[in-house]
Each structure stands twice: as structure tokens, then as C-alpha cells.
CSV table of C-alpha atoms in Angstrom, one decimal:
chain,number,residue,atom,x,y,z
A,1,MET,CA,-76.8,-76.8,-16.5
A,2,ALA,CA,-73.1,-78.1,-17.1
A,3,GLY,CA,-70.0,-75.6,-16.2
A,4,ARG,CA,-66.8,-75.8,-14.4
A,5,ASN,CA,-68.6,-76.9,-11.5
A,6,ASP,CA,-72.1,-76.9,-9.9
A,7,ILE,CA,-72.6,-73.7,-8.8
A,8,ALA,CA,-73.6,-74.4,-5.2
A,9,GLY,CA,-71.2,-77.1,-4.7
A,10,ASP,CA,-68.4,-74.8,-6.4
A,11,LEU,CA,-69.2,-71.5,-4.3
A,12,ALA,CA,-70.1,-73.6,-0.9
A,13,ASN,CA,-66.0,-75.3,-0.8
A,14,ASP,CA,-64.6,-72.6,-2.5
A,15,PRO,CA,-62.1,-75.0,-4.3
A,16,ALA,CA,-60.0,-71.6,-5.2
A,17,ASN,CA,-58.5,-71.7,-1.7
A,18,ASP,CA,-57.0,-75.4,-2.2
A,19,ALA,CA,-53.0,-74.7,-3.0
A,20,THR,CA,-53.4,-76.8,-6.4
A,21,SER,CA,-56.4,-74.6,-8.3
A,22,ASP,CA,-56.0,-73.9,-11.7
A,23,PRO,CA,-55.8,-70.1,-12.6
A,24,ALA,CA,-58.9,-70.2,-14.0
A,25,ASN,CA,-61.0,-71.4,-10.4
A,26,ASP,CA,-58.0,-68.4,-8.9
A,27,LEU,CA,-60.1,-66.0,-11.6
A,28,LEU,CA,-63.6,-67.1,-11.3
A,29,ALA,CA,-62.9,-66.6,-7.1
A,30,LEU,CA,-62.0,-63.1,-7.5
A,31,LEU,CA,-64.6,-62.1,-10.0
A,32,LEU,CA,-66.9,-63.6,-7.2
A,33,ARG,CA,-65.5,-61.8,-4.5
A,34,LEU,CA,-65.8,-58.4,-6.3
A,35,GLY,CA,-69.1,-59.0,-8.0
A,36,ASP,CA,-70.9,-59.9,-4.5
A,37,ASP,CA,-69.0,-57.4,-2.6
A,38,HIS,CA,-70.3,-54.3,-5.2
A,39,LEU,CA,-74.1,-56.3,-5.9
A,40,ILE,CA,-74.7,-56.3,-2.4
A,41,LEU,CA,-73.9,-53.1,-1.4
A,42,GLY,CA,-75.2,-51.5,-4.4
A,43,HIS,CA,-79.1,-53.0,-3.4
A,44,ARG,CA,-78.3,-51.8,0.3
A,45,LEU,CA,-77.6,-47.6,-1.1
A,46,SER,CA,-80.6,-48.3,-3.8
A,47,GLU,CA,-83.0,-48.4,-0.5
A,48,TRP,CA,-82.2,-44.7,-0.1
A,49,CYS,CA,-83.7,-43.6,-3.3
A,50,GLY,CA,-86.5,-41.1,-2.5
A,51,HIS,CA,-85.6,-41.4,1.4
A,52,ALA,CA,-82.3,-39.3,1.3
A,53,PRO,CA,-82.2,-36.9,3.7
A,54,MET,CA,-81.5,-33.5,0.7
A,55,LEU,CA,-82.4,-33.8,-2.9
A,56,GLU,CA,-78.6,-33.9,-3.8
A,57,GLU,CA,-78.5,-37.5,-1.9
A,58,ASP,CA,-81.6,-39.0,-3.7
A,59,LEU,CA,-79.7,-38.5,-7.1
A,60,ALA,CA,-76.4,-39.1,-6.0
A,61,LEU,CA,-77.2,-42.6,-3.8
A,62,PRO,CA,-78.6,-44.5,-6.1
A,63,ASN,CA,-76.1,-42.9,-9.2
A,64,MET,CA,-73.0,-44.8,-6.8
A,65,ALA,CA,-75.7,-48.1,-6.7
A,66,LEU,CA,-75.7,-48.2,-10.5
A,67,ASP,CA,-71.8,-48.0,-11.0
A,68,LEU,CA,-71.6,-51.0,-8.8
A,69,ILE,CA,-74.2,-52.6,-10.0
A,70,GLY,CA,-72.9,-52.1,-13.1
A,71,THR,CA,-69.6,-53.5,-11.9
A,72,ALA,CA,-71.0,-57.0,-10.5
A,73,ARG,CA,-72.9,-57.3,-13.7
A,74,MET,CA,-69.3,-57.5,-15.7
A,75,CYS,CA,-68.2,-59.8,-13.2
A,76,TYR,CA,-70.7,-62.1,-13.7
A,77,GLY,CA,-70.7,-62.1,-16.8
A,78,TYR,CA,-67.4,-62.6,-17.5
A,79,ALA,CA,-67.5,-65.3,-14.9
A,80,GLY,CA,-70.3,-67.3,-16.7
A,81,GLU,CA,-67.6,-67.6,-19.7
A,82,ILE,CA,-65.0,-68.7,-17.9
A,83,GLU,CA,-66.8,-71.0,-16.1
A,84,GLY,CA,-68.6,-72.4,-19.8
A,85,GLY,CA,-72.0,-73.7,-18.5
A,86,GLY,CA,-74.0,-70.5,-19.6
A,87,ARG,CA,-74.6,-69.4,-16.5
A,88,SER,CA,-76.0,-65.2,-16.4
A,89,GLU,CA,-75.7,-62.5,-15.0
A,90,ASP,CA,-79.2,-63.3,-13.3
A,91,ASP,CA,-77.9,-66.7,-12.4
A,92,TYR,CA,-74.9,-65.7,-10.1
A,93,ALA,CA,-77.3,-62.0,-8.7
A,94,PHE,CA,-80.6,-64.4,-8.1
A,95,LEU,CA,-80.4,-68.0,-8.3
A,96,ARG,CA,-77.5,-68.7,-5.9
A,97,ASP,CA,-78.0,-69.7,-2.0
A,98,GLY,CA,-77.1,-66.8,0.3
A,99,THR,CA,-74.5,-69.1,1.9
A,100,ASP,CA,-72.7,-68.8,-1.7
A,101,PHE,CA,-72.2,-65.4,-1.9
A,102,ARG,CA,-68.7,-63.9,-1.0
A,103,HIS,CA,-69.0,-60.6,-0.1
A,104,MET,CA,-67.2,-59.0,2.7
A,105,LEU,CA,-69.5,-58.4,5.3
A,106,MET,CA,-69.5,-55.0,5.3
A,107,VAL,CA,-71.5,-53.7,2.3
A,108,GLU,CA,-74.4,-56.3,4.0
A,109,ARG,CA,-74.7,-54.5,7.1
A,110,PRO,CA,-78.2,-52.2,7.1
A,111,ASN,CA,-77.6,-49.1,6.0
A,112,GLY,CA,-78.9,-46.9,9.8
A,113,ASP,CA,-79.1,-43.7,9.1
A,114,PHE,CA,-77.0,-41.9,7.0
A,115,ALA,CA,-74.0,-41.7,9.0
A,116,HIS,CA,-73.9,-45.2,9.1
A,117,THR,CA,-74.5,-45.7,5.2
A,118,ILE,CA,-72.1,-42.7,4.3
A,119,LEU,CA,-69.0,-44.1,6.5
A,120,ARG,CA,-69.4,-47.5,5.0
A,121,GLN,CA,-69.7,-46.4,1.4
A,122,PHE,CA,-66.9,-44.1,2.4
A,123,LEU,CA,-64.4,-46.9,3.8
A,124,PHE,CA,-65.1,-49.6,0.6
A,125,ALA,CA,-64.7,-47.2,-1.9
A,126,ALA,CA,-61.5,-45.8,-0.2
A,127,TRP,CA,-60.4,-49.5,-0.4
A,128,MET,CA,-62.0,-50.2,-3.5
A,129,HIS,CA,-60.7,-47.0,-5.2
A,130,PRO,CA,-56.5,-48.1,-5.3
A,131,LEU,CA,-57.7,-52.1,-6.0
A,132,TRP,CA,-59.1,-51.1,-8.9
A,133,ASP,CA,-56.3,-48.6,-9.6
A,134,GLY,CA,-53.8,-51.4,-9.4
A,135,LEU,CA,-56.0,-53.5,-11.6
A,136,THR,CA,-55.7,-51.3,-14.5
A,137,THR,CA,-52.2,-53.1,-15.4
A,138,SER,CA,-53.7,-56.5,-14.7
A,139,SER,CA,-52.7,-59.3,-16.9
A,140,ASP,CA,-55.9,-59.3,-17.5
A,141,ALA,CA,-57.2,-57.7,-20.4
A,142,ARG,CA,-61.0,-57.6,-19.6
A,143,LEU,CA,-60.3,-57.0,-15.5
A,144,ALA,CA,-57.7,-54.2,-16.9
A,145,ASP,CA,-60.5,-52.6,-19.4
A,146,HIS,CA,-62.6,-52.7,-16.6
A,147,ALA,CA,-60.7,-51.5,-13.9
A,148,GLY,CA,-60.1,-48.0,-16.3
A,149,LYS,CA,-63.6,-47.1,-16.1
A,150,ALA,CA,-64.3,-48.5,-12.8
A,151,VAL,CA,-61.1,-46.3,-11.0
A,152,LYS,CA,-63.2,-43.1,-12.3
A,153,GLU,CA,-66.3,-44.2,-10.4
A,154,MET,CA,-64.5,-45.0,-7.3
A,155,ALA,CA,-62.5,-41.6,-7.3
A,156,TYR,CA,-65.9,-39.9,-7.2
A,157,HIS,CA,-67.3,-42.4,-4.7
A,158,VAL,CA,-64.4,-41.7,-2.2
A,159,ARG,CA,-64.2,-37.8,-2.9
A,160,HIS,CA,-68.4,-37.3,-2.0
A,161,SER,CA,-68.7,-39.7,0.4
A,162,GLY,CA,-65.7,-38.5,2.1
A,163,GLU,CA,-66.7,-35.1,1.9
A,164,TRP,CA,-69.9,-35.9,3.9
A,165,VAL,CA,-67.9,-37.6,6.4
A,166,ILE,CA,-65.7,-34.3,7.5
A,167,ARG,CA,-68.6,-32.6,7.4
A,168,LEU,CA,-70.5,-34.6,10.3
A,169,GLY,CA,-67.7,-35.6,12.0
A,170,ASP,CA,-67.0,-31.7,12.1
A,171,GLY,CA,-70.1,-30.7,12.3
A,172,THR,CA,-72.7,-30.7,15.3
A,173,ASP,CA,-72.5,-32.4,18.6
A,174,GLU,CA,-75.3,-34.6,17.3
A,175,SER,CA,-74.1,-35.2,13.7
A,176,ALA,CA,-70.7,-36.1,15.2
A,177,ARG,CA,-72.0,-38.5,17.9
A,178,ARG,CA,-73.4,-40.2,15.0
A,179,MET,CA,-70.7,-40.7,12.6
A,180,ARG,CA,-68.6,-42.2,15.4
A,181,ALA,CA,-71.3,-44.5,16.3
A,182,ALA,CA,-71.7,-45.6,12.7
A,183,LEU,CA,-67.3,-45.8,13.2
A,184,ASP,CA,-67.9,-48.3,16.1
A,185,ASP,CA,-70.0,-50.2,14.5
A,186,LEU,CA,-68.5,-50.7,11.5
A,187,THR,CA,-64.7,-51.3,12.8
A,188,PRO,CA,-65.2,-54.8,13.3
A,189,TYR,CA,-65.5,-55.6,9.7
A,190,ILE,CA,-62.8,-53.5,8.5
A,191,GLY,CA,-60.1,-56.5,9.3
A,192,GLU,CA,-61.7,-59.1,6.6
A,193,MET,CA,-61.8,-56.0,3.9
A,194,CYS,CA,-58.1,-55.7,4.9
A,195,ALA,CA,-57.2,-59.8,4.7
A,196,HIS,CA,-55.6,-61.8,1.8
A,197,ASP,CA,-55.5,-65.4,2.1
A,198,GLU,CA,-54.2,-67.9,-0.5
A,199,THR,CA,-56.3,-67.4,-3.0
A,200,ALA,CA,-55.3,-63.7,-3.1
A,201,MET,CA,-51.8,-64.5,-3.1
A,202,ARG,CA,-51.5,-67.1,-6.4
A,203,LEU,CA,-53.8,-64.2,-7.9
A,204,VAL,CA,-51.0,-61.8,-6.8
A,205,ALA,CA,-48.5,-64.3,-8.6
A,206,ALA,CA,-49.7,-64.4,-11.6
A,207,GLY,CA,-50.4,-60.4,-12.2
A,208,LEU,CA,-54.1,-60.8,-11.9
A,209,LEU,CA,-53.8,-58.6,-8.4
A,210,PRO,CA,-51.9,-55.4,-7.1
A,211,GLU,CA,-50.1,-56.4,-4.2
A,212,PRO,CA,-52.2,-55.9,-0.5
A,213,ASP,CA,-50.0,-54.1,1.4
A,214,THR,CA,-49.8,-51.2,-1.7
A,215,ILE,CA,-53.7,-51.1,-1.3
A,216,ARG,CA,-53.8,-50.9,2.3
A,217,ALA,CA,-51.1,-48.3,2.3
A,218,ALA,CA,-53.4,-45.9,0.2
A,219,PHE,CA,-56.3,-47.0,1.9
A,220,GLU,CA,-55.1,-46.5,5.3
A,221,GLY,CA,-53.5,-42.8,4.2
A,222,THR,CA,-57.0,-41.5,2.8
A,223,VAL,CA,-58.6,-42.7,6.0
A,224,ALA,CA,-56.6,-41.3,7.8
A,225,ARG,CA,-56.6,-37.9,5.7
A,226,THR,CA,-59.9,-37.6,5.8
A,227,PHE,CA,-60.4,-38.8,9.7
A,228,THR,CA,-58.2,-36.2,10.8
A,229,MET,CA,-60.3,-32.8,9.3
A,230,ALA,CA,-63.1,-35.1,10.5
A,231,GLN,CA,-62.2,-35.2,13.8
A,232,LEU,CA,-62.3,-38.5,14.2
A,233,PRO,CA,-60.0,-41.1,15.9
A,234,PRO,CA,-57.6,-42.3,14.1
A,235,LEU,CA,-58.8,-46.2,12.1
A,236,GLU,CA,-57.8,-49.1,14.1
A,237,VAL,CA,-57.9,-52.4,11.6
A,238,ALA,CA,-57.8,-56.1,13.9
A,239,PRO,CA,-58.9,-58.9,12.4
A,240,GLY,CA,-62.5,-58.6,13.8
A,241,ILE,CA,-65.8,-59.9,12.7
A,242,THR,CA,-64.5,-62.1,9.4
A,243,GLY,CA,-66.5,-65.3,7.4
A,244,GLY,CA,-67.9,-63.0,4.0
A,245,ARG,CA,-65.3,-64.6,2.1
């Protein structure tokens, strides 16, 4: 199938990071990053279906997974329209080589125990909530329209996972130990989530993305409030492990 670019070459070489990249390539890069983030984490969460520690979570985790996969479908569908080569959601989700995905590495981390899954979900949602909130005023009407829905979903994800972070972190000695172990494991991946490259800055200049510093400030505020109640140490954001983007 012919399109704006061959998908393997396009994503492997990531032309959106080229200073000469046109706005359509930058928007395509954004959609694939968002789509990949939400798809991979959605599939990770869906692995808990039938295995969650209590009935409430056996419903809540798959429902959050559906929210994430719904956003991935929107991103991939829109990306296909921009490319113009007849590519479908399934092409982006299932017919790319693994190295062509552009998700942040945190979302692909194994589920581990329940504490690990909950903390991963909380950190992701705490970042994505202000991002989608900012996207409600994006210069791209399609993104802004979906953001109005996604920001409400992320608000629930923050609340639900945050309550569990507090319950486990400020719970028994065992639950607190597991939450701190999850924090130790996930901390090296937070830097990639907070990083922004030339593509992101061009998207900000075009009014497509909110300012990264605004998103980060909201993220750190949400995390700080929750960690204080959970008796967890302050979050330390360092460059850490990168390469997903």
C-alpha cells in the first residue's frame, strides 16, 4: 500500500525528528506516540481480567484498558487519514515490527504484582490527564474533540489508581514494601515520560500540544499530593532509561 511514507521506513527513521519535517509528519508522529502509549498499556491492563485481587478490580482494570484502547483506535484511525494510503487501525496495531512502535518504555513494563500495576497506571494517568486537558484547546479540532472525552477518563484513572497507591503505601508493612519496590522499579522510566524533543516543541509552536512545563508541573503536583498521603518518598525525576520514543 502506498502512503505518505512506507510505514517501516517512516517509523524506523522517524522523519518527524528532522528539522525540515512538515506539520503533517509532526502530527502523524504525535498520533502514533499517543496511540502506541495507550495501546500497549491497554493490553497490559487487560491481562488482569479474571486475575485481579478482588471483584471491583476485575471490573475496573479491564474498563480502564478499554478506555486506553479506545484512544489508541482514534489515534490510529486519524493517522491513517493523514497518511492517505488506506492503512487501518489494525495495520498500525498489528502489522508493524516491534521496533517501529514509539511508546514510552514505562507502559510496556511487566505487570508484576498489583502494587506495581497500580503505580504504573497512576504515573501514566497523572501525566496524561494534564496532557489531554491541554489538548482540549489544541489547534487540531479532531484532537481537541477527543481530548474532551479522554480527559474525563484520565481523571477517573488518576482517582482510582491514586486511591490504591495511598491504600497500599499507607497500609500494612507488606503492602508498603511492595509499593516502594514498585516505585524503585518504575522511577528510571519517568524521565522519558517527562522529556520533550524537537518534534514536541514544533507541535507546541503550532498550537497542537500544550507546553511541556505546564504538563510536568501538574504531574508533579498530583504525584506529590498522593505520595504524601501514601507515605512514599518524594518522586525524583532523572534522565533514566530512554529509547521508546
